[in-house]
């Protein structure tokens, strides 16, 4: 969850922090301070607000360096604030410029807590030798890449997905998420991690185990959450899905039980029904889904 620090003040961040308090016990929300500008005279206010946002309760700093006139200066400002306060970093870039991405990786290398980049959707559109070299640099820097197989926030023409197989082969930790939730970019977008895993397996060549890892263990690691196992002594953060083996669960993940902090917080059962469809045909269509 992101709280934007903009010229309109920190109202959006305040709303995110209020939502985090209201949903405590049901889910965990991470507030990310993401200023629009951080360099030059125009960025001075954004830099001050970034520091205020951390004091206010944002636990992660980040933003979109490609939107600043000085992307390198923007990244350096974010890394400086992160180092001052011991915060993780969440930077959003389409990775249209591999050289800039390489510089970012070099700057971020060694920062603890770590750096997450997303969605890097254009990385796979470059020549294979450039993409491979950039992947090696990301791995050496310890950077995590969060891909968005369900679509990002930049419109249909910018909904590419990072080359997940190449990144994993290079040793980059790859997690998966969703970047557009019923907004202008994707009016039917939904933050369903199992859908993201399904797409990684069906469209991007990952084995079911690798695809599920991207939305479970790797995603938790990117968020700084503790490891979970179905064993005594580990956090009771579990998802129960009806299905035979993992591949079957990803194919037909309708029925689910979500356990958070040891108690059931959500339950979805498979249902069937009939939906009247409008339009030129005006016909009927059988539907199966969450009921």
PDB file of C-alpha atoms in Angstrom, residues 38-39 47 50-51 61 65 68 70-84 89 91 103-104 106-108 111:
ATOM      1  CA  UNK A  38      13.199  15.026  -5.026  1.00  0.00           C
ATOM      2  CA  UNK A  39      15.858  17.013  -6.918  1.00  0.00           C
ATOM      3  CA  UNK A  47      12.551  15.760   0.211  1.00  0.00           C
ATOM      4  CA  UNK A  50       9.705  12.385   2.599  1.00  0.00           C
ATOM      5  CA  UNK A  51      11.436  12.788   5.941  1.00  0.00           C
ATOM      6  CA  UNK A  61      10.640   4.995   1.231  1.00  0.00           C
ATOM      7  CA  UNK A  65      12.829   8.039 -10.331  1.00  0.00           C
ATOM      8  CA  UNK A  68      12.160  13.223 -11.856  1.00  0.00           C
ATOM      9  CA  UNK A  70      17.360  13.818 -12.454  1.00  0.00           C
ATOM     10  CA  UNK A  71      16.598  10.092 -11.939  1.00  0.00           C
ATOM     11  CA  UNK A  72      20.041   9.349 -10.497  1.00  0.00           C
ATOM     12  CA  UNK A  73      19.753  12.224  -8.032  1.00  0.00           C
ATOM     13  CA  UNK A  74      16.265  11.022  -7.079  1.00  0.00           C
ATOM     14  CA  UNK A  75      17.556   7.521  -6.302  1.00  0.00           C
ATOM     15  CA  UNK A  76      20.447   8.913  -4.274  1.00  0.00           C
ATOM     16  CA  UNK A  77      18.061  11.060  -2.216  1.00  0.00           C
ATOM     17  CA  UNK A  78      15.835   8.045  -1.485  1.00  0.00           C
ATOM     18  CA  UNK A  79      18.813   5.886  -0.533  1.00  0.00           C
ATOM     19  CA  UNK A  80      20.166   8.617   1.758  1.00  0.00           C
ATOM     20  CA  UNK A  81      16.861   8.912   3.636  1.00  0.00           C
ATOM     21  CA  UNK A  82      16.561   5.127   3.813  1.00  0.00           C
ATOM     22  CA  UNK A  83      20.054   4.881   5.266  1.00  0.00           C
ATOM     23  CA  UNK A  84      19.316   7.612   7.823  1.00  0.00           C
ATOM     24  CA  UNK A  89      13.406   1.004  -0.420  1.00  0.00           C
ATOM     25  CA  UNK A  91      11.477   2.025  -6.431  1.00  0.00           C
ATOM     26  CA  UNK A 103      23.534   2.465 -12.193  1.00  0.00           C
ATOM     27  CA  UNK A 104      20.606   2.092  -9.828  1.00  0.00           C
ATOM     28  CA  UNK A 106      25.266  -0.251  -8.287  1.00  0.00           C
ATOM     29  CA  UNK A 107      24.004   2.555  -6.044  1.00  0.00           C
ATOM     30  CA  UNK A 108      21.680   0.243  -4.119  1.00  0.00           C
ATOM     31  CA  UNK A 111      21.967  -1.262   1.431  1.00  0.00           C
TER      32      UNK A 111
END
